[in-house]
Structures are given as structure tokens and as C-alpha cells.
GROMACS .gro file of C-alpha atoms in nm:
model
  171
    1UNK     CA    1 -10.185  -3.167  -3.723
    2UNK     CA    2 -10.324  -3.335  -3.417
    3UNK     CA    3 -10.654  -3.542  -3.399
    4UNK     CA    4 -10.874  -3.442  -3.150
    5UNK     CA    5 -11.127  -3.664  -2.922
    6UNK     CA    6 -11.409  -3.489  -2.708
    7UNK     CA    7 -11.559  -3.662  -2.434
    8UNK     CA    8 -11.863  -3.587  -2.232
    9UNK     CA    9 -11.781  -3.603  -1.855
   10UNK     CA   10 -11.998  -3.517  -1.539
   11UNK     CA   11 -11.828  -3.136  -1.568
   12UNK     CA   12 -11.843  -3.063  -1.918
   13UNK     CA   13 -11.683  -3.161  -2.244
   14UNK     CA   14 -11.342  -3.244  -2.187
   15UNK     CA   15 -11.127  -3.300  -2.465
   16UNK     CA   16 -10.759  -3.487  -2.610
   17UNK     CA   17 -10.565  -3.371  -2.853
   18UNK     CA   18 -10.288  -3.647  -2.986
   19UNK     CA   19 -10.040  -3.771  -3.259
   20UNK     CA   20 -10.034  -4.107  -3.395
   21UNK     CA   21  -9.598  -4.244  -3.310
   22UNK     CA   22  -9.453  -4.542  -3.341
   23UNK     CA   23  -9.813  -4.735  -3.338
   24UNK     CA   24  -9.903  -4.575  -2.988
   25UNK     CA   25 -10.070  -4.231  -2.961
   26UNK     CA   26  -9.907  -3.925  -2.801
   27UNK     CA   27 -10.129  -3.706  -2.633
   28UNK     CA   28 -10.007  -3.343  -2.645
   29UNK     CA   29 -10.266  -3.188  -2.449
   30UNK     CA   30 -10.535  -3.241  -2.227
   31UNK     CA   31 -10.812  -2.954  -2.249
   32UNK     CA   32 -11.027  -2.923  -1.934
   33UNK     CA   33 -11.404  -2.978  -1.871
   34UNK     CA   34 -11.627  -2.691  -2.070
   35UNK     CA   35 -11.916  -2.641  -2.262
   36UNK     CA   36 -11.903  -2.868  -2.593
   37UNK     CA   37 -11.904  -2.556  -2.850
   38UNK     CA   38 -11.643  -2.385  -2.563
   39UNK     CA   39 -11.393  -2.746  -2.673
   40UNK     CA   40 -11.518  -2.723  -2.967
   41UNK     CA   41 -11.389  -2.367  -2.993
   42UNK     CA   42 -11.103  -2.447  -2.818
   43UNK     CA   43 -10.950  -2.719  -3.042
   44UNK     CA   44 -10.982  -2.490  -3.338
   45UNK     CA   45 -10.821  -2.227  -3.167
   46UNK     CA   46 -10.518  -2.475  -3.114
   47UNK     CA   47 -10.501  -2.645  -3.444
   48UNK     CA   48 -10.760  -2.516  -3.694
   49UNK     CA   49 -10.670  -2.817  -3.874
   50UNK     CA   50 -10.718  -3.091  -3.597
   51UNK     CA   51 -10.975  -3.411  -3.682
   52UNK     CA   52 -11.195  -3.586  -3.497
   53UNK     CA   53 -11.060  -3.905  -3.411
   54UNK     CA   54 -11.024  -4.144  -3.169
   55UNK     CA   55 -10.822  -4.523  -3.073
   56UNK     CA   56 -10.870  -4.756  -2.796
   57UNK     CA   57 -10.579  -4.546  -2.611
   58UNK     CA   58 -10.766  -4.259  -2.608
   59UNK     CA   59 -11.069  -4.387  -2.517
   60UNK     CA   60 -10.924  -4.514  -2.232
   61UNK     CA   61 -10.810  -4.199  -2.120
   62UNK     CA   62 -11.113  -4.038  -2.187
   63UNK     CA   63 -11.280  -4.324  -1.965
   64UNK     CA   64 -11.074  -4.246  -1.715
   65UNK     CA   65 -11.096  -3.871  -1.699
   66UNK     CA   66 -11.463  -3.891  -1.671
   67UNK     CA   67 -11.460  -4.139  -1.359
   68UNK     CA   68 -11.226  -3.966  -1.166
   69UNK     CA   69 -11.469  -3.647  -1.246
   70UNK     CA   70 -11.728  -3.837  -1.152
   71UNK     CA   71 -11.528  -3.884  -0.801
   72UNK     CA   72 -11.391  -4.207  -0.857
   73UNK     CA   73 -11.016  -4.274  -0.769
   74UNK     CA   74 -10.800  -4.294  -1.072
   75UNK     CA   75 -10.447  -4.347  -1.134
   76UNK     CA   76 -10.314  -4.220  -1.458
   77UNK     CA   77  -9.962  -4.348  -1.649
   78UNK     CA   78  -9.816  -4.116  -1.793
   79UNK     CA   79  -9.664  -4.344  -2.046
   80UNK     CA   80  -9.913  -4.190  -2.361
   81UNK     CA   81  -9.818  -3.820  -2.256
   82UNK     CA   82  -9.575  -3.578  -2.439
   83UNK     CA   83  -9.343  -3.542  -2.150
   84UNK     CA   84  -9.057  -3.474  -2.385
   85UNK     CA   85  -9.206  -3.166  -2.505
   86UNK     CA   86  -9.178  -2.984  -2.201
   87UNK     CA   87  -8.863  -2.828  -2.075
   88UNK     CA   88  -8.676  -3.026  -1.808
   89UNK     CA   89  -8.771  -2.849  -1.486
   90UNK     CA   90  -9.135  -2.842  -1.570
   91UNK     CA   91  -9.116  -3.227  -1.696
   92UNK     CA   92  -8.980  -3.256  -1.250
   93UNK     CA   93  -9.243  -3.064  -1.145
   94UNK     CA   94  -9.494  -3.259  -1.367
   95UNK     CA   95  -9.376  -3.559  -1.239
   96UNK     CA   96  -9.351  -3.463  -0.912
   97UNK     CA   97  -9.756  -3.352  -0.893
   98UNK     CA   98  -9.857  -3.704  -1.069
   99UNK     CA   99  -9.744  -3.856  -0.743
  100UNK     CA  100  -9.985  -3.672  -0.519
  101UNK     CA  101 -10.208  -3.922  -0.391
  102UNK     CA  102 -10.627  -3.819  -0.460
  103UNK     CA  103 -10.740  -3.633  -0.159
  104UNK     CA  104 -10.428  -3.455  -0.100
  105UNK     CA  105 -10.296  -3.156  -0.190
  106UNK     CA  106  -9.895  -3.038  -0.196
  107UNK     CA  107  -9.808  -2.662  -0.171
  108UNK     CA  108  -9.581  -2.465  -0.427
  109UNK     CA  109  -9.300  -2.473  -0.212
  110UNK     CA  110  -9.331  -2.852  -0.112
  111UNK     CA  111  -9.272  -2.907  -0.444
  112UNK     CA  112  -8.982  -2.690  -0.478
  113UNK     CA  113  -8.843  -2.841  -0.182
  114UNK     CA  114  -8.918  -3.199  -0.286
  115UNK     CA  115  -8.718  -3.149  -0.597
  116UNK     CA  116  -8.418  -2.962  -0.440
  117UNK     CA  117  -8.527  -2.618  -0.485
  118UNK     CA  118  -8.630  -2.439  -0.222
  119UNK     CA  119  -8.749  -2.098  -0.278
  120UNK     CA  120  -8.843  -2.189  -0.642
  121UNK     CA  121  -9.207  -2.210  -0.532
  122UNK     CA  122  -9.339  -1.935  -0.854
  123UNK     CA  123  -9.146  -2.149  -1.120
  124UNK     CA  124  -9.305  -2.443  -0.993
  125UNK     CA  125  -9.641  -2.224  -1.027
  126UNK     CA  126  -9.516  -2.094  -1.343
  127UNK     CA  127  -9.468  -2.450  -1.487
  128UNK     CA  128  -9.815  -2.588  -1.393
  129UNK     CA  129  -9.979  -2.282  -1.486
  130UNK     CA  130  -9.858  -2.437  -1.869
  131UNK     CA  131  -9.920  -2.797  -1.767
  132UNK     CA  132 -10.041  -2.924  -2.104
  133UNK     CA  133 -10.194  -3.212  -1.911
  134UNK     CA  134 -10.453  -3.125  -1.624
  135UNK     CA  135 -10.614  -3.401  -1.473
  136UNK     CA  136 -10.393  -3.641  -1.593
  137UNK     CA  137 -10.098  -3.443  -1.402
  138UNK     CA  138 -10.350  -3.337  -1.120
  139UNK     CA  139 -10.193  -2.986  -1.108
  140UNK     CA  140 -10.519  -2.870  -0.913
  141UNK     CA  141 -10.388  -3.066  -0.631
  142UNK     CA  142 -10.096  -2.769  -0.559
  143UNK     CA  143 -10.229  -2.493  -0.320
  144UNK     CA  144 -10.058  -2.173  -0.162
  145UNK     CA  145  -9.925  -2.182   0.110
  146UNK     CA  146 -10.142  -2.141   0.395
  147UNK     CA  147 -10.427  -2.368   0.168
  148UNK     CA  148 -10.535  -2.058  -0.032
  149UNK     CA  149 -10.580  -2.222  -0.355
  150UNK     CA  150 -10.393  -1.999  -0.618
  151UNK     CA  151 -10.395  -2.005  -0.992
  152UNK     CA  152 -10.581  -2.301  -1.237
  153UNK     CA  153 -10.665  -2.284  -1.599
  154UNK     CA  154 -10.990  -2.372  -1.545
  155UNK     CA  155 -11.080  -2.091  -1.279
  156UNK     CA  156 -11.093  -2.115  -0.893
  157UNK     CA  157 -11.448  -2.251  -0.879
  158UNK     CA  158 -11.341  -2.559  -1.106
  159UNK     CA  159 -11.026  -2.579  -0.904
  160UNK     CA  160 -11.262  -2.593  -0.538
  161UNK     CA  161 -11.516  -2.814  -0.727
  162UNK     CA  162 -11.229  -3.108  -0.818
  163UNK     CA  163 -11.075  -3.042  -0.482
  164UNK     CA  164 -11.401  -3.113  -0.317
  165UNK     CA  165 -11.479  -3.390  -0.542
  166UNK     CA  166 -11.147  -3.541  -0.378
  167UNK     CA  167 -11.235  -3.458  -0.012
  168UNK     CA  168 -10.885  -3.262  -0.035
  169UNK     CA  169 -11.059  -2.949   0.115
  170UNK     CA  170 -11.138  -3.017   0.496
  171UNK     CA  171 -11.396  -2.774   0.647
   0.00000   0.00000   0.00000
């Protein structure tokens, strides 16, 4: 059962679903900015049973989220995150996208490339397109290439709208 903590930011409700471990929280996912009945719905959806709760941890997150959507520049550790519980190549490619700086953006195949797999540029697509951790892991910071954007969870327009946010998208 996970406890869940939504947070108002400039783009919606954005909300963190987490364990208690070991005296630290362990956030297992990171649901994107929405309406507050759309997280709402959302958390049920993923554990009917979840509770509202928060910790300092969390709150920091939260904190954190909401700056960087309200177009501050924010670093995130990924020291709280579930890492573990993703299969190995998608834990490199999650890496690997936490380390592109704000204002940038990496294509698929760079990060294929970057981790010694060239041509792997859809499973590196593949495993964002399940990155339990958007924002955090600033998966809408990997384009097509040519700068198209491709695929995000949250739709293309959210995808534009954090890109431009960043000044990643030159006219």
C-alpha cells in the first residue's frame, strides 16, 4: 500500500506516491501535473488503497517539483527514488536522462550511444515511455531526432510547455 502526497504546482496537481524503508521514504512514482480530481483519480486507479500522507522528504520533493514548474532550475537526487525497481537497462537510461542539464535536450539515439548502444534508440524510448519518475528523471528532455519531440505521458503540449519553460526549444 503506498501513501500518496498531492501537491498543487503552477501546471496542475502533481502528485507522489511512496513507501516508508528503513526510516527514509521510497518514492515509487511520480504522477505528472493534472487536474486535482484527474490525481485524485489517478492514485486510486494505482492503489485503491493508497493514504494521504506526507514527511519532510516528500515535501521537499514536492517543493521542488513545483519550482522547477514554476521555471526555476532544480537539481533532483535521486537518492529517495525506487531505482531498484526498474530493470537494469531502463535504471542506465534513467540515469543517463537525470544528467541532462535544464535547457537541454538529448535525442533517443544520443542516449543509446552514450550508454554503448547504438541503434537502441526505441528501447531507450520504450524505457522512458515507463519512467515511473517524470520530472524528477526529466524524461521530457529526450527528443527525436531531427528535434521533433516524440512520445510523453503527459501529451505533446505538456511536453512543449516544460520544454519552453526550460528555454530548451530555440525558435
Amino acid at each position: 500500500m503506498y501513501a500518496a502526497a498531492s501537491h498543487p504546482t503552477p501546471l496542475g496537481t502533481a502528485a507522489i506516491l511512496w513507501t516508508a524503508a528503513a526510516a527514509r521514504p521510497v518514492v515509487r512514482r511520480i504522477l505528472l501535473p493534472q487536474t486535482q480530481a484527474a490525481a485524485a483519480q489517478a492514485i486510486r486507479r494505482i492503489d485503491p488503497q493508497a493514504t494521504a500522507a506526507s514527511c519532510a522528504e516528500i515535501d521537499a520533493l514536492a517543493r521542488a517539483i513545483a519550482a522547477m514548474l514554476s521555471g526555476e532550475s532544480v537539481r533532483f537526487s535521486l537518492a529517495l527514488l525506487a531505482l531498484g525497481t526498474c530493470p537494469p537497462f531502463q535504471q542506465a537510461v534513467l540515469r543517463a536522462t537525470a544528467r541532462i542539464p535544464r535547457g537541454q535536450v538529448r535525442t533517443y539515439g544520443q542516449i543509446a550511444a552514450q550508454l554503448g548502444k547504438p541503434g537502441a534508440a526505441r528501447a531507450v524510448g520504450n524505457a522512458l515511455a515507463a519512467n515511473p519518475f517524470p520530472l524528477a528523471i526529466p524524461c521530457h528532455r529526450v527528443v527525436r531526432a531531427g528535434g521533433q519531440l516524440g512520445g510523453f505521458g503527459g501529451g505533446s503540449a505538456l511536453k512543449r510547455a516544460l520544454l519552453d519553460l526550460e528555454g530548451a526549444l530555440k525558435p
